[in-house]
Structures are given as structure tokens and as C-alpha cells.
mmCIF file of C-alpha atoms in Angstrom:
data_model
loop_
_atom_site.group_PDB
_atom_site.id
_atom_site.type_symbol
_atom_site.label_atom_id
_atom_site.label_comp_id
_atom_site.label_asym_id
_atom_site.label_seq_id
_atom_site.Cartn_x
_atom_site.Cartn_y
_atom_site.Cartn_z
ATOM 1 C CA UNK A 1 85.623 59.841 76.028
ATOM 2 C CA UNK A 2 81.999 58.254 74.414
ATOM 3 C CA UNK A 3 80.256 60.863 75.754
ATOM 4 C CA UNK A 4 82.561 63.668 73.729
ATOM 5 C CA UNK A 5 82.006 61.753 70.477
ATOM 6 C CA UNK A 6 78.852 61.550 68.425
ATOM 7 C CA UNK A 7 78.063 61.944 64.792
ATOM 8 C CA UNK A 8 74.932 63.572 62.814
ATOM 9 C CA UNK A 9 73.736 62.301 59.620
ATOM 10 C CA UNK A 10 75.573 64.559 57.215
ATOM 11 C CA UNK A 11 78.673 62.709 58.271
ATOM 12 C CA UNK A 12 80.385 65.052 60.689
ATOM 13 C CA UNK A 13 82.265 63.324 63.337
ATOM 14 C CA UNK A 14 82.377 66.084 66.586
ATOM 15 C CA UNK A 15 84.765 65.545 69.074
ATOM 16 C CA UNK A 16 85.758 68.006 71.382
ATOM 17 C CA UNK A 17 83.864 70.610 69.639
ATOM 18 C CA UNK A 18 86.187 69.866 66.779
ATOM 19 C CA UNK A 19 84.399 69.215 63.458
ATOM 20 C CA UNK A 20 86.036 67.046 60.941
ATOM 21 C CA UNK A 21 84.414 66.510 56.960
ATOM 22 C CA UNK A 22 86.613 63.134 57.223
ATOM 23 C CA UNK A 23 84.403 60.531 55.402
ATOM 24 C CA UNK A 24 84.088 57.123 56.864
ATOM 25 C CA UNK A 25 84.670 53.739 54.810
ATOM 26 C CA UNK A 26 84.161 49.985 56.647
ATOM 27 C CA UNK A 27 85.041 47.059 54.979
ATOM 28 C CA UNK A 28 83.391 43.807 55.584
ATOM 29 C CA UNK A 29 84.993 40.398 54.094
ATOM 30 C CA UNK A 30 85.599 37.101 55.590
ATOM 31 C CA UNK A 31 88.873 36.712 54.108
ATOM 32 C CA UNK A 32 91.070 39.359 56.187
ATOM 33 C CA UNK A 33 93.528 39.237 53.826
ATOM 34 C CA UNK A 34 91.242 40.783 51.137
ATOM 35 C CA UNK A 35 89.262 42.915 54.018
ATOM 36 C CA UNK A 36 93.454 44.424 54.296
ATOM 37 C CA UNK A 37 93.979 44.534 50.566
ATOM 38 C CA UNK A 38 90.959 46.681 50.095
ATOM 39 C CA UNK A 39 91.227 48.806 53.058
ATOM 40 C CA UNK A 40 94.997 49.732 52.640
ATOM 41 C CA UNK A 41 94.779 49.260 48.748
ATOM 42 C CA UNK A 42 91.737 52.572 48.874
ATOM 43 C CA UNK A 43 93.244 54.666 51.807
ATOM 44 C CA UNK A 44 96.118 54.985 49.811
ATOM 45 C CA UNK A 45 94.139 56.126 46.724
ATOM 46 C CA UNK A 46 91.926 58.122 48.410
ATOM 47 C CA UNK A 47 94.077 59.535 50.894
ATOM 48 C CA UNK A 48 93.285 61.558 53.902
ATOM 49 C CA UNK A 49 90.345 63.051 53.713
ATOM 50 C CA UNK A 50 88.800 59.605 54.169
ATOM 51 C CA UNK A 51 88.861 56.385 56.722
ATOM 52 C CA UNK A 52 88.785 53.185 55.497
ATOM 53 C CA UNK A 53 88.370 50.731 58.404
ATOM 54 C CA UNK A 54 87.539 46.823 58.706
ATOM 55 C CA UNK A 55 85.043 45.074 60.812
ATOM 56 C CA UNK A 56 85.711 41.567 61.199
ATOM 57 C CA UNK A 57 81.962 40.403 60.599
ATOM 58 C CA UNK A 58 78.977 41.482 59.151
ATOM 59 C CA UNK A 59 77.532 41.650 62.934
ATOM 60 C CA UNK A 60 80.745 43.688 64.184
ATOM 61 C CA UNK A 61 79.759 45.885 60.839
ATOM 62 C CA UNK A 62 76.202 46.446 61.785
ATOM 63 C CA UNK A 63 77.435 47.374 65.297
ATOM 64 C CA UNK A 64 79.744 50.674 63.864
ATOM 65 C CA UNK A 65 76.711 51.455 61.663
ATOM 66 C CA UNK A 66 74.482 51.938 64.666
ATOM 67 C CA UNK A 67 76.963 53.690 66.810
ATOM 68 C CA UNK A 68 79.818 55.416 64.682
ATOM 69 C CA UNK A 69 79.377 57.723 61.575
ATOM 70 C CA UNK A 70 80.183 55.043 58.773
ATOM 71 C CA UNK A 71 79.878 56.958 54.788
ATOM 72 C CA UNK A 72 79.771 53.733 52.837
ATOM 73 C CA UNK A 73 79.531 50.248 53.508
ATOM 74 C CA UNK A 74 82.121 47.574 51.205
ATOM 75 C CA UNK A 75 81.188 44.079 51.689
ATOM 76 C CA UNK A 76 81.586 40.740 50.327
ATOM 77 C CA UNK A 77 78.727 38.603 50.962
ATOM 78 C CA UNK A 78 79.940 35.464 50.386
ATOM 79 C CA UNK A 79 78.290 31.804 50.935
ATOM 80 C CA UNK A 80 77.668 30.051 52.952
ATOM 81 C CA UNK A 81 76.741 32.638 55.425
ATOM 82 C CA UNK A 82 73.763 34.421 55.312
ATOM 83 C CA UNK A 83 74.824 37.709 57.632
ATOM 84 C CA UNK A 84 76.118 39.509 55.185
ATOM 85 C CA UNK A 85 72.737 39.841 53.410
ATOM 86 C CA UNK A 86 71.364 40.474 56.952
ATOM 87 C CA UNK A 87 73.413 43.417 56.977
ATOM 88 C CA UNK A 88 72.617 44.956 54.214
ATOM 89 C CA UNK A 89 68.717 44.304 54.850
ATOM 90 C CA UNK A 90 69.088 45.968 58.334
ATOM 91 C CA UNK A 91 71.036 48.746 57.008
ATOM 92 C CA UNK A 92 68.413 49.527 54.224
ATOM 93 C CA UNK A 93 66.006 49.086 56.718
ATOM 94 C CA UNK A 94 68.118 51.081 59.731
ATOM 95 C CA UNK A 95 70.182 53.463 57.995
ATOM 96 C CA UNK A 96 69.096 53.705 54.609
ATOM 97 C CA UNK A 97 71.215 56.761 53.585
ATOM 98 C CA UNK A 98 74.458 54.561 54.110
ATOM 99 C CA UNK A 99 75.008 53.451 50.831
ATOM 100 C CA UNK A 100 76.342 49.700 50.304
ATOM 101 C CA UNK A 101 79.153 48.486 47.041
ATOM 102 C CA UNK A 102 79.179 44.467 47.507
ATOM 103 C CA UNK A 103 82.585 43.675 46.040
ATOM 104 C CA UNK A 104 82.431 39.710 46.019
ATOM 105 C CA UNK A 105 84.500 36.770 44.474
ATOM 106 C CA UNK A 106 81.477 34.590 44.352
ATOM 107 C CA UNK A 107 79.707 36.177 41.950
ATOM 108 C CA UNK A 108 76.228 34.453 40.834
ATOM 109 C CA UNK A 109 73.286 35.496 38.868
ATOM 110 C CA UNK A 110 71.552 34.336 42.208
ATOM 111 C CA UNK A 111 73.846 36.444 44.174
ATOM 112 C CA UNK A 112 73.186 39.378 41.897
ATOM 113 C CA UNK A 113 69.821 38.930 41.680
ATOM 114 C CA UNK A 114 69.524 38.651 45.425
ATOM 115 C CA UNK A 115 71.805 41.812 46.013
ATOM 116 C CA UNK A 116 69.382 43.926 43.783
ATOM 117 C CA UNK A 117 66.523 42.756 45.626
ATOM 118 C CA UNK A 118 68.069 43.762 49.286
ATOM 119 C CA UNK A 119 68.452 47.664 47.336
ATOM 120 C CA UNK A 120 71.806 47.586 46.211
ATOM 121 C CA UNK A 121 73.327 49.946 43.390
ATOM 122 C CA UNK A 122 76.869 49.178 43.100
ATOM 123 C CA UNK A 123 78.342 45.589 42.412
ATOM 124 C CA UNK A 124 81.332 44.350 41.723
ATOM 125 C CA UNK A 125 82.686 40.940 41.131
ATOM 126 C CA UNK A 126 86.611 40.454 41.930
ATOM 127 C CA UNK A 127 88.786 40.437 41.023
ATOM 128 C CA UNK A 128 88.670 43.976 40.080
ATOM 129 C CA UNK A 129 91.462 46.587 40.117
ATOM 130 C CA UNK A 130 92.121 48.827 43.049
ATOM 131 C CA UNK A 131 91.859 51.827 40.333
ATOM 132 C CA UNK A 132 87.981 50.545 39.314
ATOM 133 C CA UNK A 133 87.413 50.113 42.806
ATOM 134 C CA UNK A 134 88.498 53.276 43.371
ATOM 135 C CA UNK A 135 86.590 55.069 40.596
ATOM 136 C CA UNK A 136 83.372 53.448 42.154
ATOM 137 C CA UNK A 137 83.428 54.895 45.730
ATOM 138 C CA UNK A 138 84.807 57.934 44.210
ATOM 139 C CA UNK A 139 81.440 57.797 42.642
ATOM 140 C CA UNK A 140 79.205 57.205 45.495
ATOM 141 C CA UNK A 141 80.911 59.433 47.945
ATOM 142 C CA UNK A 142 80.655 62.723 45.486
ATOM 143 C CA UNK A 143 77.003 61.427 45.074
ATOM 144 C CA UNK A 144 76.781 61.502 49.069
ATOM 145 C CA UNK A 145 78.350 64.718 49.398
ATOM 146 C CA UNK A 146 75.728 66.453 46.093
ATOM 147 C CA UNK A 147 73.107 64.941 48.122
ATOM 148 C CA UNK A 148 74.093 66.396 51.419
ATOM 149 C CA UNK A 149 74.719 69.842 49.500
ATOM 150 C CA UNK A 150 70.994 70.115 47.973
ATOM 151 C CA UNK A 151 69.376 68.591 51.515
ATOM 152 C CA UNK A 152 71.453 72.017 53.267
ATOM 153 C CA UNK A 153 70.347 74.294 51.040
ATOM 154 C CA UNK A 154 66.817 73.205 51.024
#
């Protein structure tokens, strides 16, 4: 069954010669209740055309980036570990067009700071409403989907 799946960069999951446009969300939070919240709270919002999954660390996380077509990354990098940061290093590093929103409840100038440093564009400190959540990878996936538009036609 691995060998009839694979994925290109423009997001296109092929399976069976089937092609699907289904854009692929994975959420990353050591608190599973939030990692649940999230996930079911922005499936429901965004509704079938996308997948919002969880990965239950940031190492399971980096493991779905490598192998599986993942859209946008959602993670809380919260203290005292240090592999969520590692993540989203690798990924800039790795996979660079997977964009990253760090939605975190330990929001710090340090943290902020640190999060701009490592490359990344959309922060938000909870709590914050499923609607503004929403709104913002609403936002990134249209800006995924313009850029994938304009890199086809050129």
C-alpha cells in the first residue's frame, strides 16, 4: 500500500492514480487536549477539502513532514522542551515551502523573538478564538495555493 502512495510538492496526494487537491494540516502540542481542540475545532471550519491531523511530538511531526504531503505545520512550542524549535529549524532547513503558525500559551518576548529568528510568519498566543485561528490558515493556505498557481504557469 506505501508503494501506491506518494506526494509531489504542489500538495497532491496520488493514490491509485487518483489525484486529490485535499490540503494537509498537522498539529503539534503537548497538551492533547488542545492538539484535539484545534484539530477538530478547524476541520469543522474548514471542512472537507482539508485534513487536519495530530502528531503526538514534534519528532513524530518531523517524521510526516519527511514522508507524507503535510500543507501547514500548527505547533505550540512550549518550554521546557526544546524539539519544538528543532522542528521548525529542520523544517526551514528540510522543507522550507511548508509553512509553520506557532499557536502557543506561553507566549514570551523571548519566545517571539526566538520564533522570528527560526523564520516564522504567523504567531499566535492563546488563547485565541477558533474563528481567528481560522482566518489565519485561511490566510496561509490561499497564499500556498497563489504561490503554487504563479510557480505552474511559469
Amino acid at each position: 500500500m506505501q508503494a501506491a502512495l506518494s506526494s509531489d510538492r504542489q500538495s497532491k496526494c496520488v493514490w491509485k492514480g487518483i489525484v486529490s487537491n485535499l490540503q494537509h494540516i498537522l498539529v503539534v502540542d503537548n497538551d492533547p487536549v488542545a492538539a484535539m481542540v484545534t484539530q477538530q475545532g478547524l476541520q469543522r471550519l474548514l471542512g472537507k477539502d482539508v485534513e487536519v491531523a495530530l502528531a503526538p511530538s514534534p519528532g513524530a511531526a518531523w517524521l510526516r513532514c519527511m514522508r507524507e504531503s503535510v500543507d501547514l505545520l500548527i505547533v505550540d512550542p512550549s518550554p521546557p522542551s526544546r524539539a519544538a524549535a528543532a522542528l521548525i529549524k529542520a523544517l526551514h532547513d528540510e522543507r522550507p515551502h511548508i509553512p509553520v503558525v506557532v499557536l502557543t500559551a506561553y507566549d514570551t518576548p523571548r519566545l517571539r523573538a526566538q520564533m522570528k529568528r527560526l523564520g516564522v510568519q504567523h504567531y499566535l498566543a492563546k488563547p485565541v478564538g477558533l474563528a481567528e485561528l481560522k482566518n489565519t490558515v485561511s490566510g496561509v493556505l490561499a497564499s500556498l495555493d497563489t504561490a503554487q498557481m504563479s510557480s505552474a504557469v511559469n
